[in-house]
Short mmCIF file of C-alpha atoms in Angstrom, two decimals:
data_model
loop_
_atom_site.label_atom_id
_atom_site.label_comp_id
_atom_site.label_asym_id
_atom_site.label_seq_id
_atom_site.Cartn_x
_atom_site.Cartn_y
_atom_site.Cartn_z
CA PRO A 216 0.00 0.00 0.00
CA ALA A 217 1.10 3.54 -0.71
CA LYS A 218 2.13 5.67 2.24
CA SER A 219 0.02 8.68 3.06
CA GLY A 220 0.86 11.70 5.16
CA PRO A 221 3.90 13.94 5.22
CA VAL A 222 7.20 12.73 3.86
CA LEU A 223 9.88 12.72 6.55
CA PRO A 224 13.62 12.92 5.78
CA ARG A 225 14.13 9.32 6.92
CA ASP A 226 11.47 8.21 4.39
CA LEU A 227 13.93 9.23 1.67
CA LEU A 228 16.76 7.01 2.93
CA PRO A 229 17.73 3.95 0.89
CA GLU A 230 16.23 0.66 2.11
CA ARG A 231 19.63 -0.58 3.35
CA LEU A 232 19.93 2.41 5.70
CA ILE A 233 16.33 2.16 6.89
CA ARG A 234 16.88 -1.51 7.73
CA VAL A 235 19.93 -0.67 9.88
CA LEU A 236 18.29 2.39 11.44
CA GLU A 237 15.28 0.30 12.48
CA ALA A 238 17.65 -2.30 13.98
CA VAL A 239 19.24 0.20 16.39
CA PRO A 240 17.62 -0.35 19.82
CA ALA A 241 15.97 2.64 21.47
CA GLY A 242 17.40 4.01 24.70
CA ALA A 243 20.95 2.91 25.41
CA GLY A 244 21.40 1.55 21.89
CA GLY A 245 23.29 -1.59 21.02
CA THR A 246 26.57 -3.04 19.88
CA LEU A 247 27.57 -3.40 16.25
CA GLU A 248 27.07 -7.16 16.47
CA LEU A 249 23.56 -6.82 17.90
CA ILE A 250 22.54 -4.30 15.23
CA ALA A 251 24.05 -6.36 12.40
CA ARG A 252 22.16 -9.43 13.58
CA ALA A 253 18.87 -7.50 13.88
CA ALA A 254 19.37 -5.94 10.43
CA ALA A 255 20.28 -9.34 8.92
CA GLY A 256 23.51 -7.91 7.52
CA SER A 257 27.22 -8.54 7.75
CA ILE A 258 29.39 -6.68 10.25
CA ASP A 259 31.24 -4.87 7.44
CA GLU A 260 28.04 -3.81 5.68
CA THR A 261 26.41 -2.72 8.94
CA VAL A 262 29.36 -0.64 10.17
CA GLY A 263 29.48 1.16 6.83
CA ASN A 264 25.77 1.90 7.03
CA LEU A 265 26.07 3.06 10.65
CA TYR A 266 28.84 5.51 9.74
CA GLU A 267 26.68 6.83 6.90
CA LEU A 268 23.77 7.26 9.35
CA LEU A 269 26.20 8.96 11.76
CA ALA A 270 27.20 11.46 9.07
CA LEU A 271 23.51 12.13 8.36
CA GLY A 272 22.79 12.71 12.06
CA TYR A 273 20.52 9.71 12.70
CA VAL A 274 22.78 7.77 15.09
CA GLU A 275 25.65 8.48 17.45
CA ARG A 276 28.35 6.31 18.89
CA GLY A 277 29.17 6.05 22.57
CA GLY A 278 31.94 3.57 23.33
CA GLU A 279 30.88 0.19 21.98
CA ASN A 280 27.24 1.19 21.52
CA TRP A 281 25.42 2.90 18.70
CA LYS A 282 22.22 4.73 19.56
CA LEU A 283 19.53 6.79 17.91
CA THR A 284 19.65 10.58 17.99
CA ARG A 285 16.59 12.76 18.52
CA GLN A 286 16.46 13.31 14.75
CA ALA A 287 15.89 9.60 14.15
#
């Protein structure tokens, strides 16, 4: 079904980035391994996507964990 309502910036992300963004746990976030498993991707693919999401302002890194920003 077609989406209705306003288009948000995250709606314009490629599917691969949306999949990883949706795999990042809310709150304290999660490790690279946890996110890769939830996104059904490889570690290498997931870390590349996370750094792209970091550059776009959707996630941030704190130690070993990646977490969502308010923008996400």
